[in-house]
Coordinates of C-alpha atoms and ligand atoms in Angstrom, one line a residue:
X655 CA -50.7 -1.5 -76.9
X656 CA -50.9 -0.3 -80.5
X657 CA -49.7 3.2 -79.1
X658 CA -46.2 2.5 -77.8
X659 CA -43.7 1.9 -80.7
X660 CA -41.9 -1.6 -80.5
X661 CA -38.4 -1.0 -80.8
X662 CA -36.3 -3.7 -83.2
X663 CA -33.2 -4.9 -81.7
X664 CA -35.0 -8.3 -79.7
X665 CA -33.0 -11.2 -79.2
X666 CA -33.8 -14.3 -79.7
X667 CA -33.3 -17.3 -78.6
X668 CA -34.0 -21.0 -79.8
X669 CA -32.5 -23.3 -77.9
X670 CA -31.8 -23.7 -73.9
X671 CA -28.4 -24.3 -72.7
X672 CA -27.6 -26.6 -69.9
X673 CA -24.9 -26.4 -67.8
X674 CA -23.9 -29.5 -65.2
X675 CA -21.6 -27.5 -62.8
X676 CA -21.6 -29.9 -59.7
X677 CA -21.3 -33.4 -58.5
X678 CA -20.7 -35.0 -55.4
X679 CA -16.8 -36.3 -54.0
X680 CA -16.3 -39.0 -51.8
X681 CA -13.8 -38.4 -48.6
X682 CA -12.0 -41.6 -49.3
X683 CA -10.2 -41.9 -45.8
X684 CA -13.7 -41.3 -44.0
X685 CA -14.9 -44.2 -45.9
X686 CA -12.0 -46.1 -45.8
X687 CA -12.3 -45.2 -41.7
X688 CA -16.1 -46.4 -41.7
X689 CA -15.6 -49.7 -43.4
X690 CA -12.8 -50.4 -40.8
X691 CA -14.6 -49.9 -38.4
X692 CA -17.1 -52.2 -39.5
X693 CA -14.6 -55.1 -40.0
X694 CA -14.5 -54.5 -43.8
X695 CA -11.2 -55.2 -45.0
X696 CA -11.4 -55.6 -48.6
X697 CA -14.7 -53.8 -50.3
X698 CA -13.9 -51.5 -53.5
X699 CA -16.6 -50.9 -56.4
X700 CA -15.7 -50.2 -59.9
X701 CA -17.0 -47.0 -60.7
X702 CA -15.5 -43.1 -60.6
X703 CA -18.1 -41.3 -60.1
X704 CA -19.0 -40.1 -56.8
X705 CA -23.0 -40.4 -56.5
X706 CA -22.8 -44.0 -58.1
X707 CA -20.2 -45.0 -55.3
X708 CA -22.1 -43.3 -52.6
X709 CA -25.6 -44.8 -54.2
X710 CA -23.7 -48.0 -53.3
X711 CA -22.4 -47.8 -50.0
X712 CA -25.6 -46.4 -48.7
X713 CA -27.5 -48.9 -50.0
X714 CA -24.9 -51.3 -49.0
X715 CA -25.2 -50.5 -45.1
X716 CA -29.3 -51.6 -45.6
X717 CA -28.3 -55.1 -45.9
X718 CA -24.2 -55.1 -44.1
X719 CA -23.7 -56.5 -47.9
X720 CA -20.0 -54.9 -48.6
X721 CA -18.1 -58.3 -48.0
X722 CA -20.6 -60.4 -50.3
X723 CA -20.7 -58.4 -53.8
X724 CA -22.6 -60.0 -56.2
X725 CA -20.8 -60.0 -59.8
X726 CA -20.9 -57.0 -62.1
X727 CA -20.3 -54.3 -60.1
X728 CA -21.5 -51.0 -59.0
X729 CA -23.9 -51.2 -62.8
X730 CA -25.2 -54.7 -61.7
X731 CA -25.8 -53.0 -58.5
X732 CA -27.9 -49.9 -59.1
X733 CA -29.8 -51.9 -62.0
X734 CA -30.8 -54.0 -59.3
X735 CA -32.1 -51.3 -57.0
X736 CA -34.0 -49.6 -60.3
X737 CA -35.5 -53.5 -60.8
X738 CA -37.2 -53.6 -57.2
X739 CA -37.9 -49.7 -57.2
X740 CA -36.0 -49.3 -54.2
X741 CA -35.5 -45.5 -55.2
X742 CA -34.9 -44.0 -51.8
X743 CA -30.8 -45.0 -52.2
X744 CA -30.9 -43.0 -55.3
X745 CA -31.0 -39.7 -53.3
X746 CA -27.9 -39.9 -52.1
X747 CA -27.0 -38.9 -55.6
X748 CA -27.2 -35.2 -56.0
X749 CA -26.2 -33.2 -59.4
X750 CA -25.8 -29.6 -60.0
X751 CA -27.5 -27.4 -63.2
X752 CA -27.6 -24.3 -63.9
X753 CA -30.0 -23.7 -67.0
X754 CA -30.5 -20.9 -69.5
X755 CA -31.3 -19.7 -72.6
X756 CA -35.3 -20.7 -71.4
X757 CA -38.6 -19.1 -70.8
X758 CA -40.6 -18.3 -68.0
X759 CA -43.1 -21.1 -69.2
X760 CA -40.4 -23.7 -68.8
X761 CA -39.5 -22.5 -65.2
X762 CA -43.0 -22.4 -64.5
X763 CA -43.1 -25.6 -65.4
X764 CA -40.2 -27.0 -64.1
X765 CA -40.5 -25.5 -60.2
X766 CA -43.7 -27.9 -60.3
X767 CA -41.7 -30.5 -59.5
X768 CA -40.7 -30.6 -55.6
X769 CA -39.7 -33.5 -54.5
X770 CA -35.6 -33.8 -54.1
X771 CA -35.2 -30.5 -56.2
X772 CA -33.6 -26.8 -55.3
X773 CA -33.8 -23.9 -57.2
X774 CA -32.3 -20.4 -57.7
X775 CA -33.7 -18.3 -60.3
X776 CA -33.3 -15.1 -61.7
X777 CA -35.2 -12.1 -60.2
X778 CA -37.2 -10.0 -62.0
X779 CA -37.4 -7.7 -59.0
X780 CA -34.1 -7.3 -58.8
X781 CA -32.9 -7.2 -62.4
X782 CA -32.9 -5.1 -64.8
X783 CA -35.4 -6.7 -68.3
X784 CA -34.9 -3.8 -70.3
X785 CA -32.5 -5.6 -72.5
X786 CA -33.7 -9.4 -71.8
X787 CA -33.9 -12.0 -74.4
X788 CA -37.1 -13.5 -75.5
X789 CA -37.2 -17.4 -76.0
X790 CA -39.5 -18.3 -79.4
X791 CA -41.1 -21.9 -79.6
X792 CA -39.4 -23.8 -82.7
X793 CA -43.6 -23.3 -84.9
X794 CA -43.3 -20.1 -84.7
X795 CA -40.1 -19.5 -85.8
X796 CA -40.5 -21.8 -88.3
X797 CA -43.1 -20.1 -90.0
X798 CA -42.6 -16.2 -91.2
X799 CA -46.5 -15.3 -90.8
X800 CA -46.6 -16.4 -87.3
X801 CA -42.6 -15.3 -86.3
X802 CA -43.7 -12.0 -87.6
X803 CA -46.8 -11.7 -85.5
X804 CA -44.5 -13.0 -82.2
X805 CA -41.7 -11.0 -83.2
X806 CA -44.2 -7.6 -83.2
X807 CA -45.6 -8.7 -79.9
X808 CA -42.6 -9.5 -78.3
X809 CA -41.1 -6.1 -79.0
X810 CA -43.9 -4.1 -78.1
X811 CA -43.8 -5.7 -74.6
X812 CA -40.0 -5.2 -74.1
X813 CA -41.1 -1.3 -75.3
X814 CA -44.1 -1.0 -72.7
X815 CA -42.0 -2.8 -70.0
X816 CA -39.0 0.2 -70.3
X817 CA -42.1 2.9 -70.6
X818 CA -43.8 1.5 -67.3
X819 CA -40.5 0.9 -65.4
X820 CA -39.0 4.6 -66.2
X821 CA -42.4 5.9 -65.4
X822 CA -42.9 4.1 -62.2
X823 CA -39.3 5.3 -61.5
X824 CA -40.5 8.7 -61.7
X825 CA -43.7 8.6 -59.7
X826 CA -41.6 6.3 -56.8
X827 CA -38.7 9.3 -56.8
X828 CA -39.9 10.4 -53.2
X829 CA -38.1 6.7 -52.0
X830 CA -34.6 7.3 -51.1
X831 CA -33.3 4.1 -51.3
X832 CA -32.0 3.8 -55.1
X833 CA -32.4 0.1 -55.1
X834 CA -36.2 0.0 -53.2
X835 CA -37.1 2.5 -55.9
X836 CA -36.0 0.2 -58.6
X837 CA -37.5 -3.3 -57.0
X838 CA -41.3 -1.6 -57.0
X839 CA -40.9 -0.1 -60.5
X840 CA -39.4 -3.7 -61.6
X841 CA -42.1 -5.6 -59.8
X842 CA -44.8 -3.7 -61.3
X843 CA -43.4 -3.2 -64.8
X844 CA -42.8 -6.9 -65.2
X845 CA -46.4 -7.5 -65.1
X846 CA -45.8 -7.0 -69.1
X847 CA -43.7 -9.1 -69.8
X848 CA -44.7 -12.4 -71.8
X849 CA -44.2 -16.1 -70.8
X850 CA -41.3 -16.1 -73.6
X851 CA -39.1 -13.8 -71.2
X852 CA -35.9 -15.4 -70.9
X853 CA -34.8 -16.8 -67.7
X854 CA -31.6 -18.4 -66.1
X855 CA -32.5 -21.2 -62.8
X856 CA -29.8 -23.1 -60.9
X857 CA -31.5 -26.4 -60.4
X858 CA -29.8 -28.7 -57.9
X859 CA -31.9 -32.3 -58.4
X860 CA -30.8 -35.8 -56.6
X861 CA -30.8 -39.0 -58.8
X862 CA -34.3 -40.3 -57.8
X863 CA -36.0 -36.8 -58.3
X864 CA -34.3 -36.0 -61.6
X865 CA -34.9 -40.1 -62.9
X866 CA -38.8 -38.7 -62.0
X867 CA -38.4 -35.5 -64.2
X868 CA -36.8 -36.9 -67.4
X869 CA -39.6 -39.6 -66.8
X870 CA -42.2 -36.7 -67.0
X871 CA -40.7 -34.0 -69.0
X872 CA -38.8 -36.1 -71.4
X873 CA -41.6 -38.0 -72.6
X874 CA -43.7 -37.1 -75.8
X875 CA -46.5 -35.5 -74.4
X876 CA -44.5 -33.0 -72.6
X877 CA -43.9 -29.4 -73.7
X878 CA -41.7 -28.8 -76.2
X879 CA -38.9 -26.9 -74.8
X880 CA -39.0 -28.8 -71.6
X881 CA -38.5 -32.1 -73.0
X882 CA -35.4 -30.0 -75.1
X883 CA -34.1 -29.4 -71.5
X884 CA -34.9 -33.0 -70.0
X885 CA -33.2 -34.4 -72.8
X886 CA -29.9 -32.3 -72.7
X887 CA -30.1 -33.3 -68.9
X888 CA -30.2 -36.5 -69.5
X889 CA -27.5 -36.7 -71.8
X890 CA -25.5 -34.5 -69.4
X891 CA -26.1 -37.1 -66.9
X892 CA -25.9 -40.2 -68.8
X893 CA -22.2 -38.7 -69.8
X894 CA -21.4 -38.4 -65.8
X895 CA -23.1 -41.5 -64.6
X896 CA -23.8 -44.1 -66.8
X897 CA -25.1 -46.4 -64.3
X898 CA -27.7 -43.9 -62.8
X899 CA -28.7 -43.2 -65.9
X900 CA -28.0 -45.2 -68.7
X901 CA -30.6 -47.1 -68.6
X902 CA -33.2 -44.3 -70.9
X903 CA -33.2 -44.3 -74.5
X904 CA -34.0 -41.5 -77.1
X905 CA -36.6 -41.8 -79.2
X906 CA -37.5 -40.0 -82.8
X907 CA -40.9 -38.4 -82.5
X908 CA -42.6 -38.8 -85.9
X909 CA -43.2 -34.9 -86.0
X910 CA -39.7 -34.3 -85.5
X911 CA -37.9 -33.9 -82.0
X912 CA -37.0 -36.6 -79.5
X913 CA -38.1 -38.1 -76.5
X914 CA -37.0 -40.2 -73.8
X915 CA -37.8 -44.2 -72.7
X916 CA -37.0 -46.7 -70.4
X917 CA -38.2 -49.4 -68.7
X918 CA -38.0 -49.0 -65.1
X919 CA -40.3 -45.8 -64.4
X920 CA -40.7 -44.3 -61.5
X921 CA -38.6 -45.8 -58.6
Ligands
FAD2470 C1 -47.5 -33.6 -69.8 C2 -47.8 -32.9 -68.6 C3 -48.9 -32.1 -68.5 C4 -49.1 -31.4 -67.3 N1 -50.2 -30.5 -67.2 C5 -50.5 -29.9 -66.1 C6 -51.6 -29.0 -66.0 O1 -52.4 -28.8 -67.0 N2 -51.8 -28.3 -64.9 C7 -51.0 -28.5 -63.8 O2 -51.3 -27.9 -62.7 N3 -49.9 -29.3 -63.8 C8 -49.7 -30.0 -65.0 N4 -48.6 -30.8 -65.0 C9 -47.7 -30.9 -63.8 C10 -47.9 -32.2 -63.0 O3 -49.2 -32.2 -62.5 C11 -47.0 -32.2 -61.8 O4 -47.2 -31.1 -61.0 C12 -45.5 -32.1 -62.2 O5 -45.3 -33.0 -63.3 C13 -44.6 -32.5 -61.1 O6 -44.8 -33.9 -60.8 P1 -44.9 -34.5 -59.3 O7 -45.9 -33.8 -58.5 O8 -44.9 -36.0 -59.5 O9 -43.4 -34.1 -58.9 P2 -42.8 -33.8 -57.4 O10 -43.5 -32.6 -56.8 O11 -41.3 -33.7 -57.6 O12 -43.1 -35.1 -56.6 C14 -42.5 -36.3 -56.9 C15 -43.3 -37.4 -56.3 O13 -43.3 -37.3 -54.9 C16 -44.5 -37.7 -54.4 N5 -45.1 -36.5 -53.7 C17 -44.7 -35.2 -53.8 N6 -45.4 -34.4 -53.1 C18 -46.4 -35.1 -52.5 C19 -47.4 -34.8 -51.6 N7 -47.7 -33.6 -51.2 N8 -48.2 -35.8 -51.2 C20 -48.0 -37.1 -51.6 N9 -47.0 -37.5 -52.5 C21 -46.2 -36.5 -52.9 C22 -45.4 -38.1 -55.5 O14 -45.2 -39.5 -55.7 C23 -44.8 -37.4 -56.7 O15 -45.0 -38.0 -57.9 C24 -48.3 -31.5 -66.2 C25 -47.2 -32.4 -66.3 C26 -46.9 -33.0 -67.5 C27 -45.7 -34.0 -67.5

């Protein structure tokens, strides 16, 4: 390593950014037209938000309960269904994320969790990471020693990653197809590049799944930048849908940070 020189101008980055991009819309005349047709002449629920009213009518149809409410609405409603765990109706509920400004360990991390979750992510194949940003853990970077020693590393990776993809560039010339060429030299030349790498996902979660992942990731023994994430997730959703959400808390970690409660887990 010591023989390639790092070059200076890394960027850096601190903290993740999270985007919510999509949410559900209900067809209002199809659902008028269902609850016609099933003799319903008067239901309405109180809420705006589309996966909240359409956590309700599908749990609704279990039971035929649209003409017999109890009181407090579609809240009252879906803190029942948290109450008995009956977590199914909540994945009718589907948000949209697209997250960046994070590392490969947090993606790593992240795709773990399968159940009710899609992703799109960035690829190192096809993109260019000559000029990528590099994500450093808030220790580090709070200690000049240590943010020196990451900082040197960092940009001696970024310098053998350009090295090996222009060389592999060169010995892959005979391929005639520009963007096969690049793809193999990517591929291979990314094998140098730390778990700090910055990367962007789309992350499209329904209620119950993402409910499971703040759960996880939001609580204190998780990582540190993917309880960061969880949390701006969370308040993301609690912003969009109180009564899916609403129910976790934040929580001052005595080492500084935050993490997440609540007291129905896992439904
Ligand atoms: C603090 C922390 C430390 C961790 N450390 C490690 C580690 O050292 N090494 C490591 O490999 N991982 C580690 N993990 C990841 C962890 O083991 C899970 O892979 C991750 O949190 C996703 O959880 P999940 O499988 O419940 O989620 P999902 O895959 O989204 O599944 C959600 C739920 O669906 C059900 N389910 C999903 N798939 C199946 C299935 N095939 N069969 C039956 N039921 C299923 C389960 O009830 C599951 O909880 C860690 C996680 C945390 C939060």
């Amino acid at each position: 390593m010591s023989s390639i020189e790092p070059e200076s101008a890394t960027t850096i980055i601190r903290e993740p950014r999270v985007y919510l991009v999509g949410r559900q819309a209900i067809d209002d005349a199809a659902l008028a037209r269902f609850l016609a047709d099933e003799d319903v002449s008067h239901w309405t629920t109180d809420t705006e938000e589309a996966g909240e009213t359409l956590v309700e009518v599908a749990g609704r149809l279990c039971y035929k309960s649209y003409a017999r409410p109890r009181p407090g609405g579609n809240a009252a409603y879906i803190g029942h269904i948290l109450e008995v765990g009956h977590g199914s109706v909540l994945e009718h509920a589907v948000f949209n994320f697209i997250i960046t400004g994070v590392s490969r360990s947090f993606t790593h991390e992240l795709v773990r969790h399968r159940a009710g979750f899609g992703y799109s992510q960035l690829s190192q194949r096809f993109v260019d990471e000559s000029r990528c940003s590099f994500v450093e853990p808030d220790p580090i970077a709070d200690d000049p020693e240590l943010h020196k020693i990451w900082l040197d590393t960092i940009a001696v990776c970024q310098t053998a990653y350009k090295a090996l993809a222009d060389g592999l560039n060169a010995r892959f010339k005979s391929i005639e197809d520009k963007t096969l060429r690049r793809k193999k030299a990517r591929e291979a030349a990314r094998s140098v590049l730390p778990n700090a790498t910055e990367t962007q996902i789309f992350v499209t979660g329904n209620a119950r799944a993402l409910r499971h992942f703040i759960e996880m990731r939001g609580d204190a023994a998780a990582d540190a930048e993917i309880r960061k994430v969880a949390i701006a997730m969370l308040k993301a959703l609690q912003e969009e849908s109180p009564n899916l959400f609403g129910d976790y808390d934040l929580v001052d970690l005595p080492g500084g940070g935050q993490a997440t409660s609540t007291a129905h887990r896992k439904v």
